[in-house]
Coordinates of C-alpha atoms and ligand atoms in Angstrom, one line a residue:
X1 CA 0.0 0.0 0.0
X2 CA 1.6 2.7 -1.2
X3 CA -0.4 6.4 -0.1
X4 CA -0.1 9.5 -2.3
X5 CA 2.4 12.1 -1.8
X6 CA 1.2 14.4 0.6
X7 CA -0.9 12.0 2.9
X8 CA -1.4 13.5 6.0
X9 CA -0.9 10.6 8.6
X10 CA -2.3 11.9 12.2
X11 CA -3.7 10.9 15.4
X12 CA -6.3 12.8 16.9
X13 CA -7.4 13.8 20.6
X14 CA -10.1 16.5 22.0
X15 CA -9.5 19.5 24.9
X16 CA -11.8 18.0 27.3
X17 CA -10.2 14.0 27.5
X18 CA -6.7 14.9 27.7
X19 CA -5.9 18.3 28.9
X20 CA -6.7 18.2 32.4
X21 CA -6.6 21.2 35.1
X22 CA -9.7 22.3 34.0
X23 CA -10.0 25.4 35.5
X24 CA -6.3 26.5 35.4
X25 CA -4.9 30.0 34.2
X26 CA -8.4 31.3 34.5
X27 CA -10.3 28.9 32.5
X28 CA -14.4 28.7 32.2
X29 CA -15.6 25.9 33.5
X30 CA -17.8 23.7 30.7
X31 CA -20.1 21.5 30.3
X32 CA -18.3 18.2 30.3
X33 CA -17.0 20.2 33.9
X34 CA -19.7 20.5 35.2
X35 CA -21.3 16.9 34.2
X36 CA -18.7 14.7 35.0
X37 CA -19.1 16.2 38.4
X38 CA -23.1 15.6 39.4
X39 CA -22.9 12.0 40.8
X40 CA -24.2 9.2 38.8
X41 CA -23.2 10.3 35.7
X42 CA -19.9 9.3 34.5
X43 CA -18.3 5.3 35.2
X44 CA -16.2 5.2 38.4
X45 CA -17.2 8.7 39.0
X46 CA -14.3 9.7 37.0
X47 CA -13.9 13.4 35.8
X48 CA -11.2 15.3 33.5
X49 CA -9.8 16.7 36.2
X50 CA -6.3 15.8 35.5
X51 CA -6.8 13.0 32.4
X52 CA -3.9 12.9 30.8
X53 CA -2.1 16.3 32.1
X54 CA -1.5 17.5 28.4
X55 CA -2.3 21.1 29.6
X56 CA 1.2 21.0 31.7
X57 CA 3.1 18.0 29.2
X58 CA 2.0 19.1 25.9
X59 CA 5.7 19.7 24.8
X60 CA 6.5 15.6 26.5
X61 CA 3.5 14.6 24.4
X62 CA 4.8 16.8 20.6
X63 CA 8.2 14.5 22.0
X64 CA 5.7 10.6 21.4
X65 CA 4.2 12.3 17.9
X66 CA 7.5 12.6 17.0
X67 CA 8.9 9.0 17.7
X68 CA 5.4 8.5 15.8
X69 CA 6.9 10.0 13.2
X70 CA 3.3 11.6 12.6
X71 CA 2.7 14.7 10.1
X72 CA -0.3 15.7 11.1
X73 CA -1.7 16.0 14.5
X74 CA -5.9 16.5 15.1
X75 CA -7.0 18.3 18.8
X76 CA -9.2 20.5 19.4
X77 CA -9.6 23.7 21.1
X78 CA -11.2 24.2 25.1
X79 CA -14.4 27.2 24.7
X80 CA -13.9 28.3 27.9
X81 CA -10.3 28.6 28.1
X82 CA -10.4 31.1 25.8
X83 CA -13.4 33.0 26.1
X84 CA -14.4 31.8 29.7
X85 CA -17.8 32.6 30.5
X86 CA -18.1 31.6 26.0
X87 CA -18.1 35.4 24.8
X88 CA -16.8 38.7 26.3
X89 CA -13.6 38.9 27.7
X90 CA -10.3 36.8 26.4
X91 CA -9.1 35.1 28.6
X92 CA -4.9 35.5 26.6
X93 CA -3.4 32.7 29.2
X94 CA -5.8 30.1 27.7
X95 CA -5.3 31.4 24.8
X96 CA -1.5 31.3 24.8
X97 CA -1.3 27.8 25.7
X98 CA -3.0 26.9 21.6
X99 CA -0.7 29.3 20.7
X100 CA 2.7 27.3 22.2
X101 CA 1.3 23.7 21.2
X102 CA 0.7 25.0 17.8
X103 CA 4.3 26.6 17.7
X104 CA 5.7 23.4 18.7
X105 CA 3.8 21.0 16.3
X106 CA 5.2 23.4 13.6
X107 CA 8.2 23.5 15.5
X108 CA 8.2 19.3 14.7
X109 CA 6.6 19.4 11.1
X110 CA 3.4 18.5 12.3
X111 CA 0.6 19.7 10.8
X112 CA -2.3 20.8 13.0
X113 CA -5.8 20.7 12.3
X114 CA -7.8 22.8 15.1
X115 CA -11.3 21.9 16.2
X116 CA -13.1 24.4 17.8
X117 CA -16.1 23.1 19.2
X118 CA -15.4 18.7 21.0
X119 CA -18.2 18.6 23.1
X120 CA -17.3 21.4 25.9
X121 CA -19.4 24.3 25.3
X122 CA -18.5 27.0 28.2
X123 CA -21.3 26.1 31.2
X124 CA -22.3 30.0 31.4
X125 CA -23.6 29.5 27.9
X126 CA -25.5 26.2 29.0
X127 CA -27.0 28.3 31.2
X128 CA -28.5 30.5 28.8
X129 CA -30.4 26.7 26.9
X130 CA -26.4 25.8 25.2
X131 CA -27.4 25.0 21.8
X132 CA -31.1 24.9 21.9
X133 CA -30.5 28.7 22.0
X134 CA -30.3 30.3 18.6
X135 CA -28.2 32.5 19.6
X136 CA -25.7 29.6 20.6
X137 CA -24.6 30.1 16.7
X138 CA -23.7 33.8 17.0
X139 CA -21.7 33.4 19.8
X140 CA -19.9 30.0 18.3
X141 CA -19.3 32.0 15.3
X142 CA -17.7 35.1 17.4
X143 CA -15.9 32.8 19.4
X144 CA -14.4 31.3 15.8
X145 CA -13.4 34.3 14.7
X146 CA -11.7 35.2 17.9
X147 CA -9.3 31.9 16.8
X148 CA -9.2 32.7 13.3
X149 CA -7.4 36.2 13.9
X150 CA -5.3 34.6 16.6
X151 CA -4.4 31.7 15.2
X152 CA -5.4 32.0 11.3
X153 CA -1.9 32.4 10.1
X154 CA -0.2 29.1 11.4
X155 CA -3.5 26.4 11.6
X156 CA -4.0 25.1 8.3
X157 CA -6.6 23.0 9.2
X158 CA -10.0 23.7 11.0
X159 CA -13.0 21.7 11.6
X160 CA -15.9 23.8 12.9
X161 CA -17.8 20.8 14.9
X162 CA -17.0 17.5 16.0
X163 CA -19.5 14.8 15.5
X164 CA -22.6 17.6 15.6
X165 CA -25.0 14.4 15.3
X166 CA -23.5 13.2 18.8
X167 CA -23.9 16.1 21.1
X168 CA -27.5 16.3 19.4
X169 CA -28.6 12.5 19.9
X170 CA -26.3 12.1 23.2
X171 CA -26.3 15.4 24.6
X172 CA -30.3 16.3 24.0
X173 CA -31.7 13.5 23.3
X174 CA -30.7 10.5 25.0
X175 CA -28.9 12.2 27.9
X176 CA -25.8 10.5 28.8
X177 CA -23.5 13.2 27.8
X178 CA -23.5 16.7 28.7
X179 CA -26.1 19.0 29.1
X180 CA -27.4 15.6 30.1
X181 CA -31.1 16.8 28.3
X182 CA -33.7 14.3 27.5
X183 CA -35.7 16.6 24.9
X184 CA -36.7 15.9 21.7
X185 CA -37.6 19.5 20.9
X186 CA -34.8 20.9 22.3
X187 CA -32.1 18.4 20.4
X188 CA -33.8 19.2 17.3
X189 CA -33.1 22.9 17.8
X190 CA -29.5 21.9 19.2
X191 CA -29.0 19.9 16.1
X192 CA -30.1 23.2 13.7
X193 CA -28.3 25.6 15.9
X194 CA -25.1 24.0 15.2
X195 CA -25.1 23.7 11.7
X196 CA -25.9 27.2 11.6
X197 CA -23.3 27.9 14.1
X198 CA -21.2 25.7 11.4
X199 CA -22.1 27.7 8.7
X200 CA -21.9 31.3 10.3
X201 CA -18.4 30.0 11.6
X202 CA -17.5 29.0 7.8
X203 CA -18.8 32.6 6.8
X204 CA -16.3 34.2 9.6
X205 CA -13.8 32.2 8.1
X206 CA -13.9 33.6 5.0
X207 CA -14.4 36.9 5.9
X208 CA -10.6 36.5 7.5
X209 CA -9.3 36.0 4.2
X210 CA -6.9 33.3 4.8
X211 CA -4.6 32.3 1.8
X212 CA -3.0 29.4 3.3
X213 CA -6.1 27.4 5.4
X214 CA -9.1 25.4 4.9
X215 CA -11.5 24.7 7.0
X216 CA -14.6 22.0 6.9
X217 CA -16.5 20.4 9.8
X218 CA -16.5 16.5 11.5
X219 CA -19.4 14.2 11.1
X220 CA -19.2 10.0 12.6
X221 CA -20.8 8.0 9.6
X222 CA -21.2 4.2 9.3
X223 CA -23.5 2.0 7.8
X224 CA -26.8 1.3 8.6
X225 CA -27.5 -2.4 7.1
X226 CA -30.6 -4.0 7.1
X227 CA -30.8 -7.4 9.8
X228 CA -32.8 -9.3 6.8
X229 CA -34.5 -8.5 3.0
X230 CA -37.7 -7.8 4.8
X231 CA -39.3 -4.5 4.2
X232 CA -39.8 -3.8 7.8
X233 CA -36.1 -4.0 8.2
X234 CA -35.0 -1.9 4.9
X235 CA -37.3 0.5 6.5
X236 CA -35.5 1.1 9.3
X237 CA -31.8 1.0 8.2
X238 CA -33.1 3.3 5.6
X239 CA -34.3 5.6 8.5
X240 CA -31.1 5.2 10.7
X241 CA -29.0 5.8 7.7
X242 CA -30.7 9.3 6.8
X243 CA -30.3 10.0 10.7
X244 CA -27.2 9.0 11.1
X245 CA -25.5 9.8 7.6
X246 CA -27.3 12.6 6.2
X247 CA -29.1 14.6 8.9
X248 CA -26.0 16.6 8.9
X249 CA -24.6 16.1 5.4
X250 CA -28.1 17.3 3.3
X251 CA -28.3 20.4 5.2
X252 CA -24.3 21.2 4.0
X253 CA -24.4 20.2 0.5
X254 CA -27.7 20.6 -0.1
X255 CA -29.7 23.0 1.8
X256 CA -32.2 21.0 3.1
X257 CA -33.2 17.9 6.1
X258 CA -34.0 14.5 4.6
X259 CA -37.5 14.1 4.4
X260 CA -37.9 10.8 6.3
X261 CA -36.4 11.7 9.5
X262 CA -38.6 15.3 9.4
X263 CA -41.5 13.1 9.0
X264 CA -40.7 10.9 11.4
X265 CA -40.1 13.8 14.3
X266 CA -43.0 15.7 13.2
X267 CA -44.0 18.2 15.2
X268 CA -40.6 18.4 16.9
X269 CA -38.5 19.1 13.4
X270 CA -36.4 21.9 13.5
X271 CA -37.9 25.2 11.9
X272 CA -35.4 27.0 9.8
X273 CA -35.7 30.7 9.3
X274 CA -35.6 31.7 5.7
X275 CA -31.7 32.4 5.5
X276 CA -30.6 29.8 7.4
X277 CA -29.7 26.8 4.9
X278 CA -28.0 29.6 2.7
X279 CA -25.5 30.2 5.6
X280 CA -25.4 26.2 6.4
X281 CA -24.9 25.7 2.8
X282 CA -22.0 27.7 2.5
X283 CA -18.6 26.0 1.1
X284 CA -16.6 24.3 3.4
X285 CA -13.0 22.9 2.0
X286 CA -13.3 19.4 3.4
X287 CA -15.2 16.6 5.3
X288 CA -13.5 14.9 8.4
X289 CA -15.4 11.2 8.6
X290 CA -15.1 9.8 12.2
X291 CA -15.8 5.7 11.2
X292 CA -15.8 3.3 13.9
X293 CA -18.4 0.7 13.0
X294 CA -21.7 -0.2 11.2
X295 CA -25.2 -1.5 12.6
X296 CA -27.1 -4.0 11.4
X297 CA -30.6 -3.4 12.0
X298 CA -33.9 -4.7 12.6
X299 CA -37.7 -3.6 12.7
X300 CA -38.8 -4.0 16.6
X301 CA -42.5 -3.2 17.5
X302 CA -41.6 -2.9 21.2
X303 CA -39.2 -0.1 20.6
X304 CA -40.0 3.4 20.9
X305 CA -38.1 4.0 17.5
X306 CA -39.6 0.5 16.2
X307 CA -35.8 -1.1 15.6
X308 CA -33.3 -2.9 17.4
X309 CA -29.2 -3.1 16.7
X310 CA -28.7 -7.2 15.8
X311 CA -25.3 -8.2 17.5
X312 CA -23.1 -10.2 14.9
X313 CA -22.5 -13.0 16.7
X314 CA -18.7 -14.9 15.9
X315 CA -17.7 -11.3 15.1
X316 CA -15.3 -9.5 17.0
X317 CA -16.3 -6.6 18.6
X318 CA -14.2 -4.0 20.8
X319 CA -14.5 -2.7 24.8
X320 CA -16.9 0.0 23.6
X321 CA -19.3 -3.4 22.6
X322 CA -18.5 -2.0 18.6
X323 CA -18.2 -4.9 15.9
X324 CA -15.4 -4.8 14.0
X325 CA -16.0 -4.2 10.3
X326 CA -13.5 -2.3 8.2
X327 CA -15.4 -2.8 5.0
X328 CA -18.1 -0.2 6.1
X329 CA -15.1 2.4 6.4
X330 CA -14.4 1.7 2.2
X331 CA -18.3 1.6 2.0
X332 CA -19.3 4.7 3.8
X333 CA -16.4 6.8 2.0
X334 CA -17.5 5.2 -1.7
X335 CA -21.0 6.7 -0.5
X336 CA -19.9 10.3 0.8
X337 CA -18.3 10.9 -2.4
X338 CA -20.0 9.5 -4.7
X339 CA -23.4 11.4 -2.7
X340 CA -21.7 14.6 -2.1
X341 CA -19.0 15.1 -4.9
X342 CA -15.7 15.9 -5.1
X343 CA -15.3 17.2 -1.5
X344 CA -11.8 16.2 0.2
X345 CA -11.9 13.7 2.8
X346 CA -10.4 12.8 5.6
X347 CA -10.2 10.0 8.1
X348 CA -10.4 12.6 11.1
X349 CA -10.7 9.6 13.3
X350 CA -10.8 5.9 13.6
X351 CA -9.7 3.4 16.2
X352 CA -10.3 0.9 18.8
X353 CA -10.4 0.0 22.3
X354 CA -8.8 -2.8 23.5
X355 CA -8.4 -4.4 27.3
X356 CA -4.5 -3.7 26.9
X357 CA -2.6 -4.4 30.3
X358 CA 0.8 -3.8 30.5
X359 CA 3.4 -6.9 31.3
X360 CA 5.9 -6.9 34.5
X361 CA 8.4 -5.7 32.3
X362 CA 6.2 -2.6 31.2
X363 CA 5.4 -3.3 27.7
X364 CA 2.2 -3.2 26.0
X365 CA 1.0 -5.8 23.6
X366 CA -2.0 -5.2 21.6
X367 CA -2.6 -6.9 18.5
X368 CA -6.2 -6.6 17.4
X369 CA -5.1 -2.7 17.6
X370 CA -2.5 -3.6 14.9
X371 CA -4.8 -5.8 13.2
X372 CA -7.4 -3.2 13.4
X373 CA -5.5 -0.2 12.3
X374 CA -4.1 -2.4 9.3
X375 CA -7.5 -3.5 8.2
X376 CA -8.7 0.0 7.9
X377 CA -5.7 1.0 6.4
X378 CA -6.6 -1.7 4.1
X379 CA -9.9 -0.4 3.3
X380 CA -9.1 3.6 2.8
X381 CA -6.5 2.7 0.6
X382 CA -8.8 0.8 -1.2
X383 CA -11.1 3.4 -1.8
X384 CA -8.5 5.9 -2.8
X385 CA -8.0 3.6 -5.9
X386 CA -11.3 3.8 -6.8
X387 CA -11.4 7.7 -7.0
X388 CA -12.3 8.8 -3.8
X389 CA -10.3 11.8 -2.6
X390 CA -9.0 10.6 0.7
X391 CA -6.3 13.3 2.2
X392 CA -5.4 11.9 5.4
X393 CA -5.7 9.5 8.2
X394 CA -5.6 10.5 12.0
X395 CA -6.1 7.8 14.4
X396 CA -8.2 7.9 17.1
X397 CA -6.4 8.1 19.5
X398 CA -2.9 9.5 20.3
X399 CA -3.6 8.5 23.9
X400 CA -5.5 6.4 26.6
X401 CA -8.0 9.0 27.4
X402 CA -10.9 10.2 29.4
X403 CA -13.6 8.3 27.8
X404 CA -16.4 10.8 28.3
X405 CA -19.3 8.5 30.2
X406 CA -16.9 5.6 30.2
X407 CA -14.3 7.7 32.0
X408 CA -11.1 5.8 32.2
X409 CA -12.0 2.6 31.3
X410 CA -11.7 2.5 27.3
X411 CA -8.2 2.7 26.6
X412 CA -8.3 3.4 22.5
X413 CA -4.7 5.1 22.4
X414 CA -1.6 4.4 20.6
X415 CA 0.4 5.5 23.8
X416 CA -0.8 3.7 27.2
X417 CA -1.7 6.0 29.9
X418 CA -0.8 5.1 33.3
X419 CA -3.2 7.5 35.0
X420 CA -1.9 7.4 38.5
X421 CA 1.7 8.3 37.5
X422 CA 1.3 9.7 34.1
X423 CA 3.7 7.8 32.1
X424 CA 3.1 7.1 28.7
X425 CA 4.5 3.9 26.8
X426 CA 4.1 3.0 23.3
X427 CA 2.0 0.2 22.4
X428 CA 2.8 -2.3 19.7
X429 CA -0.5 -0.7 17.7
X430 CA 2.3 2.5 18.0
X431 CA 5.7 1.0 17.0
X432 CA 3.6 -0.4 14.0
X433 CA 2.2 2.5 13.2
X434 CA 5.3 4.0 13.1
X435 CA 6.8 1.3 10.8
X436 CA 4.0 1.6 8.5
X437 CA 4.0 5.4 7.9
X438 CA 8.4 5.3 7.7
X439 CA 7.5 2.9 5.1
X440 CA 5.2 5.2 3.2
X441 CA 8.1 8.2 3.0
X442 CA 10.4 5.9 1.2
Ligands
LIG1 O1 -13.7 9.5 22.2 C1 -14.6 9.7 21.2 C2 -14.3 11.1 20.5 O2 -14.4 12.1 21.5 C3 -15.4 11.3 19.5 N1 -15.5 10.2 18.6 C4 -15.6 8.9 19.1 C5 -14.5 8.7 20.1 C6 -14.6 7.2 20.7 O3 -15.8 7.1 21.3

């Protein structure tokens, strides 16, 4: 497998799951803060209180990307450190400490690509309904402007949202991330509000002028497969697919919802003013696809949603309960591009957790990582052949991790995390990695 020139080969992380001291230097507290605190609702009662200390050994951790040998490195940027109460005053300390990691990845020929919004909106804005508040947008879009004047000239990379279909479904709808809301109406307006916090960040964006960035926004697809032929089934993959896939995606490139999942909410759809899809339509440079796995569905009378997931049994399946299936990674990419055009892509994240337990000696073995990551590697590379404009591949992720509800006990990183002492070693799934992307420079 031999990439093209230019492949950006990554690993990705987010403010929130790594960064630790919260509240340092001035810092907003957030929503993720704030949630991980109230009993109940993280695993082990774990917060991101310290994670993985990246705030204070960012320049140790620029040290493991380069024994990576990575060129590109995906993280994302803290609200609240930066604007703390989400709009108003800067907050220069915060914003200082992007400015030094981005030095130093430039420093070490990493290229960074900047999220601005994983998950952490600053809680002062929560406090005024988050994203259920329309004018959540505005003050996303002033907030990325803020970071587009200060850090415009060295990120060539930014990605408005992360995974704007999770903090909807999770956040709003389902609950077990923060706000922690169980609201249909209000996760439809969360959902609309940030793609037309998106879009009025892409339009800020442009208005900057930059010559040497691009800028797009991160959305998790996978398949939705059918359990059997049977009509009640197609039915409902067909309805998770336009939820999952495109709820997101038509609004972008097309300037409007898909017409099954807005009949299917009804009353509770989101109601666009008349200049919003202009402004959500407006051109972004690239797509970041987050792929971890695909669901195989069935039609189930007794659920509130009338389907059910269908476990493949004999198939292996990660900590996080996901079955393994590279296939649907060259499957949902052959369907983004040939559904949406010519649009760059990249893989902004893809990855695995495994029970890895390091031996007396301190090393860490984990082969289905290796297996995994090649498999995927496998499949991308397969779909480049067959036109689809793949730029890049950041792994998911560069570390063990706070893994939001999960807390610390779904290790996906190339580097193990020993939590209580904050050493980092290299995994196998990291040497290989390693090996695999010297090879591609040859
Ligand atoms: O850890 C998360 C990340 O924050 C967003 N995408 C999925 C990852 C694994 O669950």
């Amino acid at each position: 497998m031999q990439f093209p020139q230019g492949f950006l080969w990554g690993a990705a992380t987010a403010a929130y799951q790594i960064e630790g001291s919260p509240l340092a230097d001035g810092a907003g507290a957030s929503i993720w803060h704030r949630f991980s605190h109230t009993p109940g609702t993280i695993l082990n009662g774990d917060t991101g209180d310290v994670a993985c200390d990246h705030y204070r050994r960012w320049q140790e951790d620029i040290e493991w990307m380069k024994r990576l040998g990575l060129n590109a490195y995906r993280f994302s940027v803290a609200w609240g450190r930066v604007l703390p109460t989400g709009r108003g005053v800067v907050n220069h300390k915060g914003l200082d400490f992007y400015k030094r990691l981005v030095d130093g990845l430039l420093r070490a020929g990493i290229t960074p690509m900047l999220t601005l919004y994983h998950w952490d909106l600053p809680a002062e804005l929560q406090d005024c309904g988050g994203w259920a508040n329309r004018d959540c947008a505005k003050w996303f879009a002033d907030y990325a402007g803020l970071m587009f004047r200060e850090l415009g000239d060295r990120v060539p990379l930014w990605a408005t949202l992360n995974e704007p279909w999770v903090v909807m479904a999770l956040g709003y709808l389902w609950g077990q991330h923060a706000p922690g809301m169980r609201d249909i109406g209000a996760a439809a307006k969360a959902g609309h509000h940030l793609l037309l916090g998106h879009g009025k960040a892409v339009q800020a964006f442009r208005a900057q002028g930059l010559r040497n960035a691009q800028i797009g926004i991160v959305t998790n697809l996978g398949p939705q497969q059918p359990a059997s032929n049977s009509p009640q089934d197609q039915m409902v993959a067909a309805l998770w697919h336009n939820f999952i896939n495109r709820y997101f995606l038509d609004p972008i490139f097309r300037g409007e919802y898909p017409d099954t999942v807005i009949n299917f909410i009804g009353e509770f759809a989101p109601k666009a003013a008349p200049d919003d899809m202009p402004i959500i339509q407006s051109r972004i440079d690239f797509l970041g696809v987050n792929y971890y796995t695909r669901n195989v569905l069935a039609y189930d009378a007794s659920d509130p949603i009338g389907s059910r997931t269908v476990f493949q049994e004999g198939k292996l399946h990660t900590e996080m309960g996901w079955e393994v299936y590279p296939e649907g990674l060259y499957e949902i990419l052959k369907w983004v591009h040939e559904e949406y055009g010519e649009i760059p892509l990249y893989i902004t994240e893809n990855g695995a957790a495994f029970p890895d337990t390091p031996t007396p000696q301190g090393e860490v073995d984990d082969p289905l990582r290796v297996d995994y990551i090649r498999a995927h590697l496998e499949q991308a590379y397969r779909a480049i052949r067959d036109g689809v404009p793949l730029k890049g591949y950041f792994y998911w992720s560069l570390m063990d991790n706070f893994e939001w509800a999960f807390g610390y006990s779904k290790r996906f990183g190339l580097l193990y995390v020993d939590f209580e002492t904050q050493k980092r070693t290299m995994k196998s799934s990291g040497r290989w990695y390693a090996e695999f992307i010297a090879g591609q420079r040859r």
